[in-house]
PDB file of C-alpha atoms in Angstrom:
ATOM      1  CA  UNK D   1     138.282-118.869  97.584  1.00 96.00           C
ATOM      2  CA  UNK D   2     141.050-119.164  95.013  1.00 97.00           C
ATOM      3  CA  UNK D   3     141.690-120.533  91.547  1.00 97.00           C
ATOM      4  CA  UNK D   4     144.370-122.849  90.235  1.00 98.00           C
ATOM      5  CA  UNK D   5     145.473-123.510  86.661  1.00 98.00           C
ATOM      6  CA  UNK D   6     145.418-127.294  86.310  1.00 97.00           C
ATOM      7  CA  UNK D   7     146.503-129.159  83.181  1.00 96.00           C
ATOM      8  CA  UNK D   8     145.463-132.566  81.899  1.00 96.00           C
ATOM      9  CA  UNK D   9     141.758-132.441  82.729  1.00 97.00           C
ATOM     10  CA  UNK D  10     139.614-133.633  79.816  1.00 96.00           C
ATOM     11  CA  UNK D  11     136.413-135.213  81.154  1.00 97.00           C
ATOM     12  CA  UNK D  12     134.000-135.757  83.997  1.00 96.00           C
ATOM     13  CA  UNK D  13     136.261-138.439  85.422  1.00 97.00           C
ATOM     14  CA  UNK D  14     139.039-135.878  85.724  1.00 97.00           C
ATOM     15  CA  UNK D  15     136.699-133.500  87.541  1.00 97.00           C
ATOM     16  CA  UNK D  16     135.740-136.264  89.983  1.00 97.00           C
ATOM     17  CA  UNK D  17     139.393-137.162  90.605  1.00 98.00           C
ATOM     18  CA  UNK D  18     140.332-133.543  91.347  1.00 98.00           C
ATOM     19  CA  UNK D  19     137.266-133.107  93.566  1.00 98.00           C
ATOM     20  CA  UNK D  20     137.994-136.327  95.493  1.00 98.00           C
ATOM     21  CA  UNK D  21     141.628-135.320  96.005  1.00 98.00           C
ATOM     22  CA  UNK D  22     140.637-132.020  97.630  1.00 98.00           C
ATOM     23  CA  UNK D  23     137.652-133.358  99.558  1.00 98.00           C
ATOM     24  CA  UNK D  24     139.759-136.167 101.030  1.00 97.00           C
ATOM     25  CA  UNK D  25     141.456-133.474 103.140  1.00 97.00           C
ATOM     26  CA  UNK D  26     138.542-131.001 103.368  1.00 98.00           C
ATOM     27  CA  UNK D  27     135.193-132.812 103.011  1.00 98.00           C
ATOM     28  CA  UNK D  28     133.298-129.501 102.982  1.00 98.00           C
ATOM     29  CA  UNK D  29     135.334-128.037 100.115  1.00 98.00           C
ATOM     30  CA  UNK D  30     133.460-126.648  97.121  1.00 98.00           C
ATOM     31  CA  UNK D  31     135.231-127.492  93.859  1.00 98.00           C
ATOM     32  CA  UNK D  32     134.306-126.015  90.489  1.00 98.00           C
ATOM     33  CA  UNK D  33     136.161-127.076  87.352  1.00 97.00           C
ATOM     34  CA  UNK D  34     136.141-125.385  83.948  1.00 97.00           C
ATOM     35  CA  UNK D  35     137.523-127.913  81.462  1.00 97.00           C
ATOM     36  CA  UNK D  36     137.687-125.350  78.636  1.00 97.00           C
ATOM     37  CA  UNK D  37     140.057-123.039  80.524  1.00 97.00           C
ATOM     38  CA  UNK D  38     141.643-125.744  82.739  1.00 97.00           C
ATOM     39  CA  UNK D  39     140.848-123.681  85.838  1.00 97.00           C
ATOM     40  CA  UNK D  40     139.770-125.088  89.205  1.00 98.00           C
ATOM     41  CA  UNK D  41     138.013-122.743  91.625  1.00 98.00           C
ATOM     42  CA  UNK D  42     138.148-123.850  95.250  1.00 98.00           C
ATOM     43  CA  UNK D  43     136.350-122.736  98.362  1.00 98.00           C
ATOM     44  CA  UNK D  44     138.246-124.629 101.039  1.00 98.00           C
ATOM     45  CA  UNK D  45     140.056-124.351 104.339  1.00 98.00           C
ATOM     46  CA  UNK D  46     143.170-125.731 102.630  1.00 98.00           C
ATOM     47  CA  UNK D  47     145.950-123.400 101.584  1.00 97.00           C
ATOM     48  CA  UNK D  48     146.541-122.941  97.849  1.00 97.00           C
ATOM     49  CA  UNK D  49     149.850-124.778  98.288  1.00 97.00           C
ATOM     50  CA  UNK D  50     148.202-127.780  99.979  1.00 97.00           C
ATOM     51  CA  UNK D  51     145.437-127.949  97.387  1.00 97.00           C
ATOM     52  CA  UNK D  52     147.997-127.710  94.565  1.00 97.00           C
ATOM     53  CA  UNK D  53     149.981-130.577  96.056  1.00 97.00           C
ATOM     54  CA  UNK D  54     146.894-132.790  96.438  1.00 97.00           C
ATOM     55  CA  UNK D  55     145.744-132.133  92.874  1.00 98.00           C
ATOM     56  CA  UNK D  56     149.239-132.750  91.488  1.00 97.00           C
ATOM     57  CA  UNK D  57     149.463-136.026  93.434  1.00 97.00           C
ATOM     58  CA  UNK D  58     146.131-137.034  91.838  1.00 97.00           C
ATOM     59  CA  UNK D  59     147.865-136.777  88.450  1.00 97.00           C
ATOM     60  CA  UNK D  60     146.916-133.269  87.338  1.00 97.00           C
ATOM     61  CA  UNK D  61     149.847-130.829  87.337  1.00 97.00           C
ATOM     62  CA  UNK D  62     149.162-127.371  88.717  1.00 97.00           C
ATOM     63  CA  UNK D  63     150.960-124.502  86.989  1.00 90.00           C
ATOM     64  CA  UNK D  64     151.761-121.289  88.817  1.00 68.00           C
TER      65      UNK D  64
END
């Protein structure tokens, strides 16, 4: 489990887009999003780097 700081998320649609991006590569992934803090918590078999890339490609930049 790890967390990523993701910018640009403002609504439920954003949460769904981020979740779909991760679950496209790891269907069993658990994705929790906190819009107030812009933090995504992931329980996934993906590496943090892979997850960051997928989320960024979905249109939500990940800051390190």
